[in-house]
Tab-separated table of C-alpha atoms in Angstrom:
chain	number	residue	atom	x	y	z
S	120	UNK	CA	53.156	-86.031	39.638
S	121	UNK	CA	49.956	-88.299	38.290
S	122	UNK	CA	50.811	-90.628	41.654
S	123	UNK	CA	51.383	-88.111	43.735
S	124	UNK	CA	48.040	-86.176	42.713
S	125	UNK	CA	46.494	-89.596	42.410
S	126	UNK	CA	47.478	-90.312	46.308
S	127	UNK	CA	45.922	-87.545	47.888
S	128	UNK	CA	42.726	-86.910	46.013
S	129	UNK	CA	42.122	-91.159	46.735
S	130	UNK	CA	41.275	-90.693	50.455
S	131	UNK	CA	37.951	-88.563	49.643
S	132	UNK	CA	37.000	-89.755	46.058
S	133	UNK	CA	37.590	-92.649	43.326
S	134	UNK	CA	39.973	-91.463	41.019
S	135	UNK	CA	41.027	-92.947	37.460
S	136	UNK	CA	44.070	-92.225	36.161
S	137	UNK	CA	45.239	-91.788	32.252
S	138	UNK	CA	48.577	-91.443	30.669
S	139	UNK	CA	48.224	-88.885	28.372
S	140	UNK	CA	45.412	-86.818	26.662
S	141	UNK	CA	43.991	-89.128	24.023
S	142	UNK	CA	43.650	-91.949	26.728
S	143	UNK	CA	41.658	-89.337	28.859
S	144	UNK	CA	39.735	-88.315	26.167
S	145	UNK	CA	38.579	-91.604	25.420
S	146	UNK	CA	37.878	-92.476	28.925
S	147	UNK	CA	35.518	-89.564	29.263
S	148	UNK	CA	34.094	-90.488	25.995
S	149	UNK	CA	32.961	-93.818	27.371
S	150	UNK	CA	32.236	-92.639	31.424
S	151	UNK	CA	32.235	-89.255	31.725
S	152	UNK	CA	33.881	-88.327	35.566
S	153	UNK	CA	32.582	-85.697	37.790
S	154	UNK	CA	35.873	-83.621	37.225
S	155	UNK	CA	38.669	-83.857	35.244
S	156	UNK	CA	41.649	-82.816	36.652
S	157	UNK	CA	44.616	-82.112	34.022
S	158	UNK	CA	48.202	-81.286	33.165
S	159	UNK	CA	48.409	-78.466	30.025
S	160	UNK	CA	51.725	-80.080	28.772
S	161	UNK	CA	51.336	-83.838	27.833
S	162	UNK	CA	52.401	-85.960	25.028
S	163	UNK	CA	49.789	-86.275	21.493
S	164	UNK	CA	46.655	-84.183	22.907
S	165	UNK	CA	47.588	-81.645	25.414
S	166	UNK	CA	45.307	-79.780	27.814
S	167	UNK	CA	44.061	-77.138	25.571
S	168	UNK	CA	43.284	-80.116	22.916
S	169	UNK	CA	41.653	-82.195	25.468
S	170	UNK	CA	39.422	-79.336	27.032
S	171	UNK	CA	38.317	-78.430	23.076
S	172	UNK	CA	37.062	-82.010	22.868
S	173	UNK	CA	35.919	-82.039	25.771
S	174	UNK	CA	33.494	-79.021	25.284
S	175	UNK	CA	32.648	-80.166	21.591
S	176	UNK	CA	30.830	-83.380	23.091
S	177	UNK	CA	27.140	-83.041	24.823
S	178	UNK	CA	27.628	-85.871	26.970
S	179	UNK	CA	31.459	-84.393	28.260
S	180	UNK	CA	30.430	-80.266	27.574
S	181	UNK	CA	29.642	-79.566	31.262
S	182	UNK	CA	32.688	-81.691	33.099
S	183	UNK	CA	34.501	-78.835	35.485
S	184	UNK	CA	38.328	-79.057	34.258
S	185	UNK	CA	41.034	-77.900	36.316
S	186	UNK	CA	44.533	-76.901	34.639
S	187	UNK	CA	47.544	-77.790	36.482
S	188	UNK	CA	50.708	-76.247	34.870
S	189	UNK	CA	54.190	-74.867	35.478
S	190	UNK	CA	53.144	-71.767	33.420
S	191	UNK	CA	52.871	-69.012	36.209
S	192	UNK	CA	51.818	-65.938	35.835
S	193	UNK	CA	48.457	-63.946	35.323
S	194	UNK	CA	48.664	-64.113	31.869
S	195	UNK	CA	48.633	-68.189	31.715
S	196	UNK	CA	45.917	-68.234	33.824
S	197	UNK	CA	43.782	-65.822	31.935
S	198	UNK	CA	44.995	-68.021	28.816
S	199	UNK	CA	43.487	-71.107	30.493
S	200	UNK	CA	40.673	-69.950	31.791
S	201	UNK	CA	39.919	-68.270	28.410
S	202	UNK	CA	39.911	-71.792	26.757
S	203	UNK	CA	37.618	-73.178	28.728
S	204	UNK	CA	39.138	-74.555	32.049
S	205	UNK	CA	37.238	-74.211	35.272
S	206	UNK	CA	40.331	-73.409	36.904
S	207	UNK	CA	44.044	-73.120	36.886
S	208	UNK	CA	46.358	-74.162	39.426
S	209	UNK	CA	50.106	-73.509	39.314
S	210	UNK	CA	52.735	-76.221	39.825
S	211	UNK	CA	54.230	-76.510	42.831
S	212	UNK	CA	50.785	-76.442	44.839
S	213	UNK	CA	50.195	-77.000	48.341
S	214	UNK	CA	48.002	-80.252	49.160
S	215	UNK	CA	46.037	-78.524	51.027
S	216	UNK	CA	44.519	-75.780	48.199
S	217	UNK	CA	44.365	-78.625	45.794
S	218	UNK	CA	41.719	-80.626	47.583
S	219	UNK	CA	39.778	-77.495	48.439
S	220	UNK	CA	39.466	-76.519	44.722
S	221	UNK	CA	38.692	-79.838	43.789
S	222	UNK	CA	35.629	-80.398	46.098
S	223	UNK	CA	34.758	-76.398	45.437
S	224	UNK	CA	33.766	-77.726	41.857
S	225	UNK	CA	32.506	-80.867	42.674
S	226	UNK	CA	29.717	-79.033	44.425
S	227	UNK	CA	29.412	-76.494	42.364
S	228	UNK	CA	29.280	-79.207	39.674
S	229	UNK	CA	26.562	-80.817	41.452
S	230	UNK	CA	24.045	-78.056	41.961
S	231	UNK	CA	24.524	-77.387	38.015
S	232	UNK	CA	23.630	-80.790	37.183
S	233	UNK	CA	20.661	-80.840	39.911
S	234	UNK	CA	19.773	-77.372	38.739
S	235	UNK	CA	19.431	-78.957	34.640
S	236	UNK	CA	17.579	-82.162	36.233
S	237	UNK	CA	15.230	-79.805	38.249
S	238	UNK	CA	14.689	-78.035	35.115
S	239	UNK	CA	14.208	-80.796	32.905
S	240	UNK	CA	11.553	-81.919	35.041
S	241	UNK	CA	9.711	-78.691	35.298
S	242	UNK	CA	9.782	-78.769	31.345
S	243	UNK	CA	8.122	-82.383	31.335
S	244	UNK	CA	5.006	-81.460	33.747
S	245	UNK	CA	4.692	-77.848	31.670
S	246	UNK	CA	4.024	-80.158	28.729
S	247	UNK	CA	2.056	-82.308	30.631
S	248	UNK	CA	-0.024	-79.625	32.503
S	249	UNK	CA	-1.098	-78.269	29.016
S	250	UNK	CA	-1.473	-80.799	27.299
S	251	UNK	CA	-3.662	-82.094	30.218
S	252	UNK	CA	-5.921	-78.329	30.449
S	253	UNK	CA	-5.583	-78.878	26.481
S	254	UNK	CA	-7.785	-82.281	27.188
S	255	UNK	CA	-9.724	-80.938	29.911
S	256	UNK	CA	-11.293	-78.186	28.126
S	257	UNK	CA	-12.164	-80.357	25.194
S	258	UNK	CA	-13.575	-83.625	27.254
S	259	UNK	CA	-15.667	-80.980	29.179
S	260	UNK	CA	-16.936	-78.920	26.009
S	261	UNK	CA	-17.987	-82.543	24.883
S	262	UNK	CA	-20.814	-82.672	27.151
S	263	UNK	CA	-21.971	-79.344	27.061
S	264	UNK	CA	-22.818	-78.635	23.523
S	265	UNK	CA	-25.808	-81.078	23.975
S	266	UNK	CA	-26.913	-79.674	27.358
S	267	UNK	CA	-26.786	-75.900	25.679
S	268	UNK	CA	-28.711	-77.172	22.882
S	269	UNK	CA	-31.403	-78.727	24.704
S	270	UNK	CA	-32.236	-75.841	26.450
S	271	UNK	CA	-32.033	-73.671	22.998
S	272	UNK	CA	-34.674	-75.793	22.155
S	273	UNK	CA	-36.844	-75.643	25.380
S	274	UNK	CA	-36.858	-71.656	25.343
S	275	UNK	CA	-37.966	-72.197	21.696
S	276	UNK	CA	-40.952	-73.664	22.337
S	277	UNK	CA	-41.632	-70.640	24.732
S	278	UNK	CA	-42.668	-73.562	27.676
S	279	UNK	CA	-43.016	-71.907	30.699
S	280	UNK	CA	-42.995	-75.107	33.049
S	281	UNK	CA	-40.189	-75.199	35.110
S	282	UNK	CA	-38.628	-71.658	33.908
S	283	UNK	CA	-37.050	-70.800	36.708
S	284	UNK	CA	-35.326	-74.364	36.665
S	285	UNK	CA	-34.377	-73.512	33.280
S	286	UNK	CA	-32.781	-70.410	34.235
S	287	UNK	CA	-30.647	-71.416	36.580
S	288	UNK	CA	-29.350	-74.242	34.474
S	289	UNK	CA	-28.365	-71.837	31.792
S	290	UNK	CA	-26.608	-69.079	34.021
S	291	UNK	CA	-24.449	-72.337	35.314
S	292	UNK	CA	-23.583	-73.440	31.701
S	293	UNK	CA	-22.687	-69.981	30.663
S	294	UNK	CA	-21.060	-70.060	33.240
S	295	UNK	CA	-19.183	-73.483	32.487
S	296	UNK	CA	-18.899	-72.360	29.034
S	297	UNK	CA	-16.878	-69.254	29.879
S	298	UNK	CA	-14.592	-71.381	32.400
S	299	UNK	CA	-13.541	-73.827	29.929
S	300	UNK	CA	-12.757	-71.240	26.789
S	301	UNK	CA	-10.419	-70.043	29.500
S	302	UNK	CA	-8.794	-73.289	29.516
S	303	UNK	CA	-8.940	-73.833	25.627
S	304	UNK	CA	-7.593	-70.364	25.620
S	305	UNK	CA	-4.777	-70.683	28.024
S	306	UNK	CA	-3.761	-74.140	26.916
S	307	UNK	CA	-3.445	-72.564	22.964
S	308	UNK	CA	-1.728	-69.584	24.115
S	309	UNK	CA	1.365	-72.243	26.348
S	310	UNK	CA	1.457	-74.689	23.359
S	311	UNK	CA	1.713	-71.566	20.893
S	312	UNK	CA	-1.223	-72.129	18.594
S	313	UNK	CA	-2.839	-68.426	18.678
S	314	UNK	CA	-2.326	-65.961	15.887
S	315	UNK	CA	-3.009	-62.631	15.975
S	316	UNK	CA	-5.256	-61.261	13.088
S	317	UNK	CA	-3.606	-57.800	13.169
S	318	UNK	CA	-5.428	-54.717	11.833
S	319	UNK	CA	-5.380	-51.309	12.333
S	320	UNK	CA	-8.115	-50.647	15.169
S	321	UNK	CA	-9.665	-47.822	17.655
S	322	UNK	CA	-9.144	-48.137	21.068
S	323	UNK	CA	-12.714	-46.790	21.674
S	324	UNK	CA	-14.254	-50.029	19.733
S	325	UNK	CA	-12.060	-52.479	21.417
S	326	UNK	CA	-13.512	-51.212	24.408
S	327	UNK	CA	-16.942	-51.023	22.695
S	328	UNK	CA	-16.777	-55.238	21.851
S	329	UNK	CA	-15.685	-55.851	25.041
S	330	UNK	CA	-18.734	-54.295	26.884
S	331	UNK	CA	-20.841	-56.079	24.713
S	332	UNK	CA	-19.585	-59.396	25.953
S	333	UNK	CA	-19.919	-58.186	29.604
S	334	UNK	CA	-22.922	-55.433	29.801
S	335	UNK	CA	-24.841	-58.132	31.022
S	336	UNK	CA	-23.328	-59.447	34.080
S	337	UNK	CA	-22.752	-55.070	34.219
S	338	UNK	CA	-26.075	-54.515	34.305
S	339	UNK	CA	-27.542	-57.524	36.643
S	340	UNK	CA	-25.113	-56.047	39.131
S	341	UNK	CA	-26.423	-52.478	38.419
S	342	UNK	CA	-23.091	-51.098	38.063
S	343	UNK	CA	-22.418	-47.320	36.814
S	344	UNK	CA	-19.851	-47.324	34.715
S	345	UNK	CA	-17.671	-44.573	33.842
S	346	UNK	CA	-16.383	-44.854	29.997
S	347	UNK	CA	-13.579	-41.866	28.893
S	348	UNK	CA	-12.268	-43.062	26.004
S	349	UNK	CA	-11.712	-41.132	22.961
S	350	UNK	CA	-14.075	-42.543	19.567
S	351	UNK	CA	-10.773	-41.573	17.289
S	352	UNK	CA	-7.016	-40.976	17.491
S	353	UNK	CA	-6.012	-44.032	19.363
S	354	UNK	CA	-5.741	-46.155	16.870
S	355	UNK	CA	-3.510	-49.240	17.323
S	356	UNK	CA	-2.279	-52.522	15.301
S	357	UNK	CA	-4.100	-55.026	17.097
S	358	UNK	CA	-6.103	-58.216	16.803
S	359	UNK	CA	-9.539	-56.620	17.634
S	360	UNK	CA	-10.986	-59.725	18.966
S	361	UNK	CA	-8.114	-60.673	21.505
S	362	UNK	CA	-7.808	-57.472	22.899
S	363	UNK	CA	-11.846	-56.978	23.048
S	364	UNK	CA	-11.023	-60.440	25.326
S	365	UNK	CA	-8.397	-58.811	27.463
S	366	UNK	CA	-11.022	-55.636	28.331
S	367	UNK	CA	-13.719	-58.270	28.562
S	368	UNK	CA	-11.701	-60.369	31.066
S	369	UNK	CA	-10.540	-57.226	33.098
S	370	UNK	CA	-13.862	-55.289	33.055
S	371	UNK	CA	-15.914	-59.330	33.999
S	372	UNK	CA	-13.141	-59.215	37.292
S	373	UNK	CA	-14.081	-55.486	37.924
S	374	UNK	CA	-17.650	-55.914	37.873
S	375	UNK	CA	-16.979	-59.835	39.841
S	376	UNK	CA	-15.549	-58.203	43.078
S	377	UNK	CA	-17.228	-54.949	42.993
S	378	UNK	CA	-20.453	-54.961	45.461
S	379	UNK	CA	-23.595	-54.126	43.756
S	380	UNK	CA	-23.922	-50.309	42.340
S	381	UNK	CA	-20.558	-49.430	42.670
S	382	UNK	CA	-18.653	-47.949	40.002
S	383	UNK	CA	-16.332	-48.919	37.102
S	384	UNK	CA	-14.259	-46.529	35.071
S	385	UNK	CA	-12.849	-47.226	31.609
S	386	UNK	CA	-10.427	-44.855	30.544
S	387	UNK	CA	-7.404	-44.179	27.754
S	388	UNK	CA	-5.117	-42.296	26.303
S	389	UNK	CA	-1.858	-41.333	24.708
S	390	UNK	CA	1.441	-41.045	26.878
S	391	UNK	CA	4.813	-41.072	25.540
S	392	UNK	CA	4.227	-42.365	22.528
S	393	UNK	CA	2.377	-45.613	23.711
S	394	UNK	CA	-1.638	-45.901	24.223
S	395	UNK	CA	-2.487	-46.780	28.095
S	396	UNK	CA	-6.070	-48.385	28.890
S	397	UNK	CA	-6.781	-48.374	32.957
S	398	UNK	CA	-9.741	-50.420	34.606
S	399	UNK	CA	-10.766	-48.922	37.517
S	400	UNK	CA	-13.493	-49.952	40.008
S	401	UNK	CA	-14.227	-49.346	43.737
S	402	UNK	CA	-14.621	-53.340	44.329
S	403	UNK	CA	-12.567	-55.129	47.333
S	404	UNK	CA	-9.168	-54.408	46.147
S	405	UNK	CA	-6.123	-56.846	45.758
S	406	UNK	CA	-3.646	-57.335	48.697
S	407	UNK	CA	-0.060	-55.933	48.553
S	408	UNK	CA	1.350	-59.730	49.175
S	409	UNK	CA	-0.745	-61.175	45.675
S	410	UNK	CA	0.104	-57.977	43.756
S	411	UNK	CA	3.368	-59.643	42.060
S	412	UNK	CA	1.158	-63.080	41.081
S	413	UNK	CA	-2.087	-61.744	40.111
S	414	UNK	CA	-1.348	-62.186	35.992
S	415	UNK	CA	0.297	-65.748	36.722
S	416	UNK	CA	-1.758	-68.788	36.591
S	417	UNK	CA	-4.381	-70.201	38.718
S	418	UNK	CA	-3.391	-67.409	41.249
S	419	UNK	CA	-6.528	-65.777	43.095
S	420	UNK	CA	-7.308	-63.939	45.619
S	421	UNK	CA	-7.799	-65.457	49.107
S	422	UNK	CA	-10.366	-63.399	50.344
S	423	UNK	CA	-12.209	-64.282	46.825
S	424	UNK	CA	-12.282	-67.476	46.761
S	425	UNK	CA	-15.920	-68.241	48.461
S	426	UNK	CA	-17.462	-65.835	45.952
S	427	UNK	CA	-20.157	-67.602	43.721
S	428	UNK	CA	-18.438	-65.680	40.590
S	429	UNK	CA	-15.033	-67.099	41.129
S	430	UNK	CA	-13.087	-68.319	38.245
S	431	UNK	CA	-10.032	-70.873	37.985
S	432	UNK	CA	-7.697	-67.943	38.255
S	433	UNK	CA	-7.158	-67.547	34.304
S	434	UNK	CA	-8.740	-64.740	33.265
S	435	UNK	CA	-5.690	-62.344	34.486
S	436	UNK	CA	-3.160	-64.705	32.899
S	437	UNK	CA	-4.955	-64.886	29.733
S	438	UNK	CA	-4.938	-60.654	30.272
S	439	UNK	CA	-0.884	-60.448	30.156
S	440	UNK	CA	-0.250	-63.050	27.353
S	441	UNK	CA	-2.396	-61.996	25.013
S	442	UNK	CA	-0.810	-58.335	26.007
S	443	UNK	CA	2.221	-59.107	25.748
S	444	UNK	CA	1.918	-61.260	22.229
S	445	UNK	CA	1.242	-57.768	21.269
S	446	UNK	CA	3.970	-55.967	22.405
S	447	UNK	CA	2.116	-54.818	25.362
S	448	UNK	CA	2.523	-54.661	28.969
S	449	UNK	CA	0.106	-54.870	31.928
C-alpha cells in the first residue's frame, strides 16, 4: 500500500516515506511536511497516537493529516475526524479521489499558513506604527514646550510690537499642541497604558468640561449652540476627564465643519436602561461611502481635507476607544 500510495502521489509532489508511526513522528519532528498522509492501523504508534503528537507540537500542530483506513462506515469517520484528522479516506480508494483530496488540503494548507504570515506581519508594523506615533508625539512635544514658553513670556511683558505676529504663532502651536496629544493619546490608548479614574459623574458636567475646552473655537465661529441636557439624574461611572475628551473631540469636529453661525445641539437622555449623548450640527455632513470608517484611524473626510482646521484623522478614533474602554458604544 505505502508503494503504491507512494507511486502516484510522486508525479505531482516529493514524497517521503516512513515505516511505521514513531519513524513518522520523528521525521516530522525534524522537517515538518506540508501533509501527512497516514494509515490508522500501524505497528508501535498508530494513527490516532501519531495525530495526538502531532497536534501537541507547535512546530507540527497545523500539518493537514489525512486517515486512510479499512474502517468504513460513518461512525469511523466521525471517530477520525473527531481526533483530529483533516480527513478520512476509506481503503479501497480510487486514484483518482486520492490525489484530489490531497492537493484540496495542500491549498487549503497554504492559504492558512499565508493567512498566519500575513497576520504576523500586520502584528509587527501595528507595533511599529505605535511605537513610531509613540516617538513622534514626544520628539515633536520636545520642541514646542520652549516655543510656548517664549511666547508666555512675550505676552507677559504686555509688548505690543509685532502682536499680530504673535498671534498667529500661538493659534498654530495650539494648534500643534492639540495635534500631537492626539498622537500621545492614540499611541497610549494601542499600547494599553490609559486607566480610567472611574467615579460616579453627571452627564450634564461632562458636557459642561467639555465646552470649556472648546467654547472658544465655539465662539470665534459664532456658533449657537443648543445644550438639552438634564443638570441631575444621568449620572454614570465614568472617568470625567476622558469622556469630557470624547464631547470635546466630537463637539471641536461639529463646530470644524459647520460654516460660521450655524447651529450645534447637545442633547441626552435615558433609554432602555443606558444613557445616550447625540452631537448634532447643521455642518457639511459625512458621505454614506466613509460612514463605516469614520471612528477608525487616520480616516477623514475627502471633501475636508483642504480645510485649514483639519486634523490627522484621530480625534473620531480617540472618540470610540475611549467609549468603548467604558463599556460604551458610538
Amino acid at each position: 500500500m505505502r508503494e503504491y500510495v507512494t507511486r502516484l502521489l510522486r508525479e505531482q509532489w516529493d514524497v517521503e516515506t516512513a515505516a511505521d508511526g514513531a519513524a513518522a513522528l520523528a521525521r516530522a519532528k525534524h522537517a515538518p511536511p506540508d501533509l501527512i498522509l497516514s494509515d490508522v492501523m500501524m505497528p508501535g504508534l498508530d494513527g490516532y497516537e501519531l495525530l495526538q503528537a502531532l497536534r501537541a507540537e507547535p512546530a507540527t500542530q497545523a500539518i493537514p493529516v489525512i486517515f486512510l483506513s479499512a474502517r468504513a462506515g460513518e461512525e469511523s469517520r466521525l471517530e477520525g475526524l473527531s481526533a483530529g484528522a483533516d480527513d478520512y479516506l476509506v481503503k479501497p480508494f480510487s486514484a483518482r479521489e486520492l490525489l484530489a483530496r490531497v492537493e484540496i488540503h495542500l491549498k487549503v494548507s497554504r492559504l492558512r499558513r499565508e493567512e498566519r504570515e500575513a497576520r504576523a506581519e500586520a502584528e509587527v508594523a501595528n507595533r511599529s506604527k505605535d511605537e513610531f506615533l509613540a516617538m513622534l508625539g514626544h520628539e515633536l512635544r520636545n520642541p514646542l514646550a520652549p516655543i510656548v514658553t517664549a511666547l508666555h513670556i512675550m505676552r507677559l511683558r504686555g509688548d505690543e510690537t509685532l502682536q499680530r505676529e504673535r498671534s498667529i504663532i500661538e493659534r498654530q502651536v495650539d494648534h500643534l499642541v492639540r495635534l500631537i496629544d492626539d498622537l500621545l493619546d492614540i499611541s497610549r490608548i494601542a499600547r494599553g497604558k490609559v486607566e480610567l479614574k472611574r467615579e460616579l459623574v453627571e452627564m450634564s458636567e461632562i458636557v459642561a468640561k467639555a465646552l470649556e475646552m472648546v467654547s472658544a473655537l465655539i465662539e470665534q465661529r459664532q456658533h449657537h449652540l443648543v445644550i438639552d441636557v438634564p443638570a441631575h439624574g444621568l449620572a454614570v461611572e465614568a472617568d470625567a476627564v476622558r469622556m469630557a475628551q470624547v464631547v470635546a473631540n466630537l463637539l471641536n469636529n461639529a463646530a470644524k465643519y459647520t460654516e460660521v453661525r450655524g447651529t450645534i445641539w447637545v442633547s441626552a437622555w435615558r433609554e432602555d436602561g443606558e444613557i445616550v449623548l447625540r452631537v448634532r450640527d447643521t455642518g457639511i455632513g459625512l458621505s454614506a461611502e466613509i460612514l463605516p470608517r469614520v471612528f477608525d484611524l487616520f480616516v477623514q473626510e475627502r471633501q475636508a481635507l483642504d480645510r485649514a482646521q483639519g486634523g490627522l484623522g484621530l480625534g473620531l478614533a480617540i472618540v470610540r476607544s475611549l467609549v468603548e474602554m467604558h463599556g460604551g458604544t458610538v
